[in-house]
Amino acid sequence: MALADILAEDRPRRPGTQAALAELSETFGDRLATGEDVRRAHSHTTTYIPNQLPDAVLFARSEAEVQTLVRIAARHGMPIVPFGVGSSLEGHVNAPFGGVSLDLSGMNEVVSVYPEDLDCIVEPGVTREALNEHLRDTGLFFPIDPGANASLGGMAATRASGTNAVRYGTMRENVVGLNAVMADGSVIRTARRAKKTAAGYDLTRLLVGSEGTLGIITRLNLKLYGIPEQVLSGVCPFPDVVSAVNAVIQTVQIGVPVARIELLDALSIEATNRHSKLDLPATPHLFVEFHGSPASVADQAASFAVIIEENGGGEFRSASRAEERSRLWKARHDFYWASIGLRPGAKAIATDVCVPISRLADCIEETRMDAEAAGLIAPTVGHVGDGNFHVTLLIDTDVPAEIDAAEAFLKRLAERALDMDGTCTGEHGVGQGKRGYLSAELGASVDVMRAVKTALDPSNIMNPGKIFSFETR
Amino acid sequence: MALADILAEDRPRRPGTQAALAELSETFGDRLATGEDVRRAHSHTTTYIPNQLPDAVLFARSEAEVQTLVRIAARHGMPIVPFGVGSSLEGHVNAPFGGVSLDLSGMNEVVSVYPEDLDCIVEPGVTREALNEHLRDTGLFFPIDPGANASLGGMAATRASGTNAVRYGTMRENVVGLNAVMADGSVIRTARRAKKTAAGYDLTRLLVGSEGTLGIITRLNLKLYGIPEQVLSGVCPFPDVVSAVNAVIQTVQIGVPVARIELLDALSIEATNRHSKLDLPATPHLFVEFHGSPASVADQAASFAVIIEENGGGEFRSASRAEERSRLWKARHDFYWASIGLRPGAKAIATDVCVPISRLADCIEETRMDAEAAGLIAPTVGHVGDGNFHVTLLIDTDVPAEIDAAEAFLKRLAERALDMDGTCTGEHGVGQGKRGYLSAELGASVDVMRAVKTALDPSNIMNPGKIFSFETR
């Protein structure tokens, strides 16, 4: 599409957009794409939130190019929406006020690996699988695994976590430092490569989870870990969610350093059996994994066996060979696709909350009853070692009443988590979908966030319309 | 002393100070102390930086009282300097522009302990030893241990860490959320009790390490850990620093989850032998500790034994009984006092830097040679698993030439750490002592920090003169 036609569309847009796009077009030529398909692909979200297309997509190749873009955008007050692979779940990549989607997938170099120091430096477009592929011969790996093969820049920007977080932490704990282009076009490096520092404000953690609203991440210094000498995975059935969660609480409490401990409820097992050709009994299961030396793994497994026994769990089916393990975790990761099999043709809307673990069984159980009462198909899986779980709603997004029922359910779920002193999002982020809960969750803290946002991005060009519910132009 | 006499002293002071103090005196009566001794005790620092007394000291008892103080101070533009136990090392509690020292030691309640969730809520004046005493019957403990029996509020404000950080992280990783009174008198709670969250900017991490310059911490939600089933400590001599550090690198790299791994160089061993009545050979040593199940501890110790062997270490003398362990770690913690024995009558000036671990041996060795060339007595100890070490200078602070030599040495040390892509402070913080290195370390990031500071504390009443080298009034 010609820029003139795009700009003729009636939608909220900053006055300087046309001039900014003209300047970008002149600077970047073909790498400023305006075709409808590419623009649509860059606003694709797996939510019920409608797509809001950017006016153009810029494929950047370097930090210097990002800086050039930001300077042009800043001069004209045009929004920039950073884009990795588009796997975010709360509308982070939508462009409600138009402007440019900044595609960082071309900045995909692993810049350096420091095996002695257990860290590396990567560009933001490197995906987690690409990094682990690159590391294969070093004996090291990067553990954070949100399921999707997300870009590491996107994972940092949304403070992603996933199945391994119970042992290795989230992106919050695993970014040593980063480079970012700020709203005025300056480039900052937030920390040196030392493992810890007490030198001033923790800008690394301020940028991690800021969802592109404060600056654009152009380089990441990430922690790495030695590939464990031994890995043991397995699955174990439980009579109900409460006993499975109690087993998790005990595991965490006695300090078994479990690497993954995932709950799949009965409905999720049903879906997974069908999709991934497993034959698990249709009751809640824990999928677990232990990492360590052979002695440590045996020790962990023995402790866990006692906990299973005490909580009425069934047989622990282990998978120590790599291909069995891969099959198991592929089944877990494919849950999103498996869930769609529960209602062919429906769209799967994934949400996430996180509560103190002592409230987890209650929260999951109340949520299950709520879904039942609302007539919603809502399989539940969770990173239960962290008190974090996902409900996936299978809805027909062409039926407004279903969207309404889903939205009302999601609202009750967020409020339930808040009532239990939890958070409306453990790992998916706020984006557009969770903006409405932030004040209820954090009160006056949101004013402080807004003051920081205003100080660092006074013209609100950095991913506007995300995190905050006010719709500043 | 009468307020009028204090205010008659010629020193930098905000114009509204007199009015603010009068109002505080009326509101708080006797709890606003103005005696010289109490004011001096609240500006005491263990640095060569001269004491800068506050005009008064307020002993607060509640968050509401802190709020009242801040509102009065904000109205008159008077500085507030938060104070825990005064164990900070870089002049954090000095009052270069006068104003009030806010003593939080009276806010020392352990508000709640949640054994199932492994966390607790405390007031900022609770010390780490008091918290662990309180937890004694729960089977839980709080691991962060900077040596001094510091207040937890102060530890959070300075992003403290210490001997256990290699296993349990620093205050950065162990504060789940906090309450703070901000410069406008508003109270914020930065996070709910969920173990992880992706809900907006990480204000918890922004406040942790902000040294009282953004807000006053009035409540902390801290992670707890199960007391390990078994603990094994021990010491091991090495022929030189390089071989000891190489042993540490291997230990970290193969993923032995060591709980503490501390280096003491030959001079430090000499001092410690004398002070703590040990009889260790006068060569560099590692002090180590393993936590876990009996099988795990045995496994860790066996792995470490191989590493000792490969790096030419001597006999590992273990201490598994609690009293032997206490004696060992008391000796390590008493190092500060032991070091003074190397030069009776001298003052011990402790500094800290942190570098990527691959550069640690070089950094320590170059620093040792530098001290020798400069004629300085400079024993070195370190949290070497993190690449973090301390040099303690024994100097006569009455001799200006010695202060000059020490300052020049400290400058070279900070620059050496920066040249190795490290930080000028791994855990002591910036305070007044390290302000001059922040720009060299972090460049344009310092402008971003300053913008955040200005946005959240426009009148610069929150611990002014710390972190930033500009001397705004």
mmCIF file of C-alpha atoms in Angstrom, chain A residues 224-458:
data_model
loop_
_atom_site.group_PDB
_atom_site.id
_atom_site.type_symbol
_atom_site.label_atom_id
_atom_site.label_comp_id
_atom_site.label_asym_id
_atom_site.label_seq_id
_atom_site.Cartn_x
_atom_site.Cartn_y
_atom_site.Cartn_z
ATOM 1 C CA LEU A 224 24.343 -18.867 31.176
ATOM 2 C CA TYR A 225 24.445 -22.147 33.056
ATOM 3 C CA GLY A 226 26.370 -25.397 32.681
ATOM 4 C CA ILE A 227 24.269 -28.105 31.054
ATOM 5 C CA PRO A 228 23.472 -30.406 33.976
ATOM 6 C CA GLU A 229 25.395 -33.656 34.067
ATOM 7 C CA GLN A 230 22.153 -35.520 34.460
ATOM 8 C CA VAL A 231 18.534 -34.658 33.704
ATOM 9 C CA LEU A 232 15.587 -36.722 34.843
ATOM 10 C CA SER A 233 12.028 -35.918 33.794
ATOM 11 C CA GLY A 234 8.832 -37.676 34.678
ATOM 12 C CA VAL A 235 5.109 -37.455 35.131
ATOM 13 C CA CYS A 236 2.963 -38.359 38.099
ATOM 14 C CA PRO A 237 -0.846 -38.499 38.411
ATOM 15 C CA PHE A 238 -2.726 -37.107 41.407
ATOM 16 C CA PRO A 239 -6.335 -37.708 42.446
ATOM 17 C CA ASP A 240 -7.100 -33.970 42.391
ATOM 18 C CA VAL A 241 -5.572 -30.527 41.957
ATOM 19 C CA VAL A 242 -5.331 -29.912 45.705
ATOM 20 C CA SER A 243 -3.139 -32.953 46.359
ATOM 21 C CA ALA A 244 -0.930 -32.142 43.365
ATOM 22 C CA VAL A 245 -0.464 -28.560 44.578
ATOM 23 C CA ASN A 246 0.254 -29.739 48.109
ATOM 24 C CA ALA A 247 2.990 -31.963 46.697
ATOM 25 C CA VAL A 248 4.455 -28.900 44.974
ATOM 26 C CA ILE A 249 4.340 -26.809 48.150
ATOM 27 C CA GLN A 250 6.221 -29.500 50.069
ATOM 28 C CA THR A 251 8.782 -29.892 47.284
ATOM 29 C CA VAL A 252 9.549 -26.177 47.295
ATOM 30 C CA GLN A 253 9.442 -25.929 51.067
ATOM 31 C CA ILE A 254 11.956 -28.663 51.827
ATOM 32 C CA GLY A 255 14.222 -27.125 49.226
ATOM 33 C CA VAL A 256 14.331 -29.807 46.538
ATOM 34 C CA PRO A 257 15.969 -27.792 43.732
ATOM 35 C CA VAL A 258 13.458 -28.998 41.147
ATOM 36 C CA ALA A 259 14.139 -27.562 37.662
ATOM 37 C CA ARG A 260 10.550 -27.743 36.430
ATOM 38 C CA ILE A 261 7.308 -28.663 38.133
ATOM 39 C CA GLU A 262 4.223 -28.179 35.986
ATOM 40 C CA LEU A 263 0.592 -28.887 36.718
ATOM 41 C CA LEU A 264 -1.812 -30.044 33.997
ATOM 42 C CA ASP A 265 -5.404 -30.440 35.137
ATOM 43 C CA ALA A 266 -7.589 -33.331 33.976
ATOM 44 C CA LEU A 267 -8.959 -31.434 30.983
ATOM 45 C CA SER A 268 -5.461 -30.447 29.887
ATOM 46 C CA ILE A 269 -4.330 -34.076 30.146
ATOM 47 C CA GLU A 270 -7.261 -35.099 27.974
ATOM 48 C CA ALA A 271 -6.275 -32.527 25.351
ATOM 49 C CA THR A 272 -2.602 -33.440 25.538
ATOM 50 C CA ASN A 273 -3.243 -37.184 25.274
ATOM 51 C CA ARG A 274 -5.171 -36.574 22.072
ATOM 52 C CA HIS A 275 -2.795 -34.033 20.500
ATOM 53 C CA SER A 276 0.544 -35.558 21.522
ATOM 54 C CA LYS A 277 -0.481 -39.239 21.495
ATOM 55 C CA LEU A 278 0.186 -39.838 25.180
ATOM 56 C CA ASP A 279 -1.820 -42.292 27.275
ATOM 57 C CA LEU A 280 -1.937 -40.648 30.679
ATOM 58 C CA PRO A 281 -4.871 -41.318 33.036
ATOM 59 C CA ALA A 282 -7.370 -38.440 32.891
ATOM 60 C CA THR A 283 -6.553 -36.897 36.262
ATOM 61 C CA PRO A 284 -4.358 -33.924 37.210
ATOM 62 C CA HIS A 285 -0.635 -34.568 36.665
ATOM 63 C CA LEU A 286 2.638 -33.022 37.612
ATOM 64 C CA PHE A 287 5.341 -32.922 34.939
ATOM 65 C CA VAL A 288 8.685 -32.574 36.728
ATOM 66 C CA GLU A 289 12.369 -32.375 35.906
ATOM 67 C CA PHE A 290 15.489 -32.648 38.054
ATOM 68 C CA HIS A 291 18.924 -31.285 37.082
ATOM 69 C CA GLY A 292 22.272 -32.050 38.692
ATOM 70 C CA SER A 293 24.990 -34.572 39.246
ATOM 71 C CA PRO A 294 23.824 -38.211 39.184
ATOM 72 C CA ALA A 295 23.931 -38.321 42.996
ATOM 73 C CA SER A 296 21.992 -35.073 43.325
ATOM 74 C CA VAL A 297 19.343 -36.116 40.802
ATOM 75 C CA ALA A 298 18.887 -39.474 42.573
ATOM 76 C CA ASP A 299 18.600 -37.631 45.870
ATOM 77 C CA GLN A 300 16.007 -35.198 44.499
ATOM 78 C CA ALA A 301 13.985 -37.993 42.937
ATOM 79 C CA ALA A 302 14.024 -39.935 46.210
ATOM 80 C CA SER A 303 12.778 -36.889 48.167
ATOM 81 C CA PHE A 304 10.074 -36.316 45.592
ATOM 82 C CA ALA A 305 8.986 -39.978 45.746
ATOM 83 C CA VAL A 306 8.274 -39.580 49.458
ATOM 84 C CA ILE A 307 6.247 -36.435 48.752
ATOM 85 C CA ILE A 308 4.198 -38.192 46.048
ATOM 86 C CA GLU A 309 3.436 -40.995 48.484
ATOM 87 C CA GLU A 310 2.371 -38.602 51.238
ATOM 88 C CA ASN A 311 0.002 -36.770 48.903
ATOM 89 C CA GLY A 312 -1.689 -39.775 47.354
ATOM 90 C CA GLY A 313 0.028 -39.488 43.984
ATOM 91 C CA GLY A 314 0.252 -42.471 41.633
ATOM 92 C CA GLU A 315 3.173 -44.041 39.796
ATOM 93 C CA PHE A 316 6.034 -41.705 38.803
ATOM 94 C CA ARG A 317 6.849 -42.500 35.178
ATOM 95 C CA SER A 318 10.352 -41.286 34.507
ATOM 96 C CA ALA A 319 12.033 -40.369 31.262
ATOM 97 C CA SER A 320 15.767 -40.042 31.580
ATOM 98 C CA ARG A 321 16.648 -40.589 27.929
ATOM 99 C CA ALA A 322 16.852 -37.373 25.910
ATOM 100 C CA GLU A 323 14.256 -38.377 23.296
ATOM 101 C CA GLU A 324 11.673 -39.410 25.915
ATOM 102 C CA ARG A 325 12.264 -36.135 27.718
ATOM 103 C CA SER A 326 11.895 -34.128 24.543
ATOM 104 C CA ARG A 327 8.626 -35.897 23.776
ATOM 105 C CA LEU A 328 7.301 -35.068 27.226
ATOM 106 C CA TRP A 329 8.223 -31.390 27.173
ATOM 107 C CA LYS A 330 7.142 -31.030 23.577
ATOM 108 C CA ALA A 331 3.736 -32.290 24.725
ATOM 109 C CA ARG A 332 3.749 -29.658 27.480
ATOM 110 C CA HIS A 333 4.841 -26.895 25.116
ATOM 111 C CA ASP A 334 2.300 -27.937 22.514
ATOM 112 C CA PHE A 335 -0.456 -27.519 25.060
ATOM 113 C CA TYR A 336 -1.653 -24.362 23.367
ATOM 114 C CA TRP A 337 -2.299 -26.311 20.163
ATOM 115 C CA ALA A 338 -3.606 -29.324 22.053
ATOM 116 C CA SER A 339 -6.164 -27.145 23.827
ATOM 117 C CA ILE A 340 -7.691 -26.095 20.515
ATOM 118 C CA GLY A 341 -8.517 -29.782 19.941
ATOM 119 C CA LEU A 342 -10.969 -29.520 22.827
ATOM 120 C CA ARG A 343 -13.115 -27.326 20.596
ATOM 121 C CA PRO A 344 -12.073 -27.409 16.954
ATOM 122 C CA GLY A 345 -12.504 -24.062 15.220
ATOM 123 C CA ALA A 346 -12.353 -22.107 18.471
ATOM 124 C CA LYS A 347 -9.681 -19.563 19.347
ATOM 125 C CA ALA A 348 -7.518 -20.243 22.398
ATOM 126 C CA ILE A 349 -7.211 -17.218 24.698
ATOM 127 C CA ALA A 350 -4.425 -17.766 27.218
ATOM 128 C CA THR A 351 -4.290 -15.737 30.418
ATOM 129 C CA ASP A 352 -2.050 -15.912 33.454
ATOM 130 C CA VAL A 353 -2.144 -14.966 37.115
ATOM 131 C CA CYS A 354 0.212 -15.688 40.001
ATOM 132 C CA VAL A 355 -0.608 -16.023 43.706
ATOM 133 C CA PRO A 356 1.243 -16.940 46.895
ATOM 134 C CA ILE A 357 1.623 -20.701 46.660
ATOM 135 C CA SER A 358 -0.431 -21.285 49.831
ATOM 136 C CA ARG A 359 -3.445 -19.903 47.938
ATOM 137 C CA LEU A 360 -2.771 -21.708 44.672
ATOM 138 C CA ALA A 361 -5.026 -24.736 45.134
ATOM 139 C CA ASP A 362 -7.918 -22.490 46.217
ATOM 140 C CA CYS A 363 -7.362 -20.144 43.317
ATOM 141 C CA ILE A 364 -7.283 -22.927 40.731
ATOM 142 C CA GLU A 365 -10.289 -24.695 42.235
ATOM 143 C CA GLU A 366 -12.433 -21.543 42.473
ATOM 144 C CA THR A 367 -11.471 -20.695 38.913
ATOM 145 C CA ARG A 368 -12.493 -24.148 37.694
ATOM 146 C CA MET A 369 -15.914 -23.805 39.355
ATOM 147 C CA ASP A 370 -16.310 -20.316 37.926
ATOM 148 C CA ALA A 371 -15.583 -21.572 34.393
ATOM 149 C CA GLU A 372 -18.040 -24.400 34.862
ATOM 150 C CA ALA A 373 -20.760 -22.018 36.025
ATOM 151 C CA ALA A 374 -20.061 -19.704 33.091
ATOM 152 C CA GLY A 375 -20.185 -22.586 30.609
ATOM 153 C CA LEU A 376 -16.599 -21.985 29.479
ATOM 154 C CA ILE A 377 -14.106 -24.634 28.393
ATOM 155 C CA ALA A 378 -11.063 -23.657 30.432
ATOM 156 C CA PRO A 379 -8.190 -26.133 30.744
ATOM 157 C CA THR A 380 -5.557 -25.078 33.262
ATOM 158 C CA VAL A 381 -1.817 -25.611 33.295
ATOM 159 C CA GLY A 382 0.699 -23.961 35.487
ATOM 160 C CA HIS A 383 4.215 -23.202 36.599
ATOM 161 C CA VAL A 384 2.966 -24.181 40.012
ATOM 162 C CA GLY A 385 6.304 -24.050 41.793
ATOM 163 C CA ASP A 386 6.003 -20.271 41.404
ATOM 164 C CA GLY A 387 2.268 -20.068 42.169
ATOM 165 C CA ASN A 388 1.706 -19.151 38.521
ATOM 166 C CA PHE A 389 -0.953 -20.716 36.317
ATOM 167 C CA HIS A 390 -2.566 -20.280 32.926
ATOM 168 C CA VAL A 391 -6.176 -20.703 31.996
ATOM 169 C CA THR A 392 -6.868 -21.163 28.292
ATOM 170 C CA LEU A 393 -10.362 -20.260 27.150
ATOM 171 C CA LEU A 394 -11.654 -21.902 23.988
ATOM 172 C CA ILE A 395 -14.043 -19.394 22.504
ATOM 173 C CA ASP A 396 -15.650 -18.549 19.209
ATOM 174 C CA THR A 397 -14.512 -14.970 18.708
ATOM 175 C CA ASP A 398 -17.207 -14.412 16.097
ATOM 176 C CA VAL A 399 -19.862 -14.663 18.824
ATOM 177 C CA PRO A 400 -19.943 -11.424 20.824
ATOM 178 C CA ALA A 401 -21.662 -13.134 23.782
ATOM 179 C CA GLU A 402 -18.724 -15.534 24.072
ATOM 180 C CA ILE A 403 -16.239 -12.686 24.072
ATOM 181 C CA ASP A 404 -18.298 -10.956 26.758
ATOM 182 C CA ALA A 405 -18.399 -14.132 28.869
ATOM 183 C CA ALA A 406 -14.640 -14.597 28.426
ATOM 184 C CA GLU A 407 -13.868 -10.994 29.361
ATOM 185 C CA ALA A 408 -16.065 -11.211 32.458
ATOM 186 C CA PHE A 409 -14.390 -14.476 33.461
ATOM 187 C CA LEU A 410 -10.913 -13.009 32.948
ATOM 188 C CA LYS A 411 -11.879 -10.015 35.069
ATOM 189 C CA ARG A 412 -13.086 -12.268 37.886
ATOM 190 C CA LEU A 413 -9.906 -14.320 37.620
ATOM 191 C CA ALA A 414 -7.675 -11.253 37.909
ATOM 192 C CA GLU A 415 -9.712 -9.978 40.859
ATOM 193 C CA ARG A 416 -9.537 -13.403 42.533
ATOM 194 C CA ALA A 417 -5.742 -13.361 42.220
ATOM 195 C CA LEU A 418 -5.617 -9.839 43.673
ATOM 196 C CA ASP A 419 -7.876 -10.859 46.562
ATOM 197 C CA MET A 420 -5.316 -13.536 47.373
ATOM 198 C CA ASP A 421 -2.497 -10.947 47.379
ATOM 199 C CA GLY A 422 -1.373 -12.140 43.968
ATOM 200 C CA THR A 423 -0.805 -10.417 40.652
ATOM 201 C CA CYS A 424 -2.985 -10.096 37.560
ATOM 202 C CA THR A 425 -0.045 -11.322 35.475
ATOM 203 C CA GLY A 426 2.849 -13.523 36.526
ATOM 204 C CA GLU A 427 4.620 -13.589 33.189
ATOM 205 C CA HIS A 428 2.527 -12.479 30.204
ATOM 206 C CA GLY A 429 2.793 -8.782 31.026
ATOM 207 C CA VAL A 430 0.247 -5.966 30.966
ATOM 208 C CA GLY A 431 0.210 -4.933 27.317
ATOM 209 C CA GLN A 432 -3.295 -3.806 26.460
ATOM 210 C CA GLY A 433 -5.138 -6.727 28.048
ATOM 211 C CA LYS A 434 -4.279 -6.212 31.714
ATOM 212 C CA ARG A 435 -4.148 -2.393 31.873
ATOM 213 C CA GLY A 436 -7.430 -2.210 33.706
ATOM 214 C CA TYR A 437 -6.144 -4.142 36.723
ATOM 215 C CA LEU A 438 -2.905 -2.326 37.391
ATOM 216 C CA SER A 439 -4.334 0.340 39.691
ATOM 217 C CA ALA A 440 -6.302 -2.215 41.697
ATOM 218 C CA GLU A 441 -3.125 -4.240 42.098
ATOM 219 C CA LEU A 442 -0.581 -1.534 42.801
ATOM 220 C CA GLY A 443 -2.416 1.650 43.775
ATOM 221 C CA ALA A 444 -0.166 4.700 44.041
ATOM 222 C CA SER A 445 2.747 2.724 42.577
ATOM 223 C CA VAL A 446 1.118 3.280 39.201
ATOM 224 C CA ASP A 447 1.522 7.049 39.683
ATOM 225 C CA VAL A 448 5.227 6.495 40.261
ATOM 226 C CA MET A 449 5.462 4.345 37.125
ATOM 227 C CA ARG A 450 3.696 7.064 35.182
ATOM 228 C CA ALA A 451 6.086 9.711 36.540
ATOM 229 C CA VAL A 452 9.030 7.586 35.387
ATOM 230 C CA LYS A 453 7.414 7.100 31.987
ATOM 231 C CA THR A 454 6.770 10.819 31.594
ATOM 232 C CA ALA A 455 10.302 11.728 32.653
ATOM 233 C CA LEU A 456 11.957 9.317 30.227
ATOM 234 C CA ASP A 457 9.517 9.591 27.312
ATOM 235 C CA PRO A 458 7.806 12.973 27.588
#
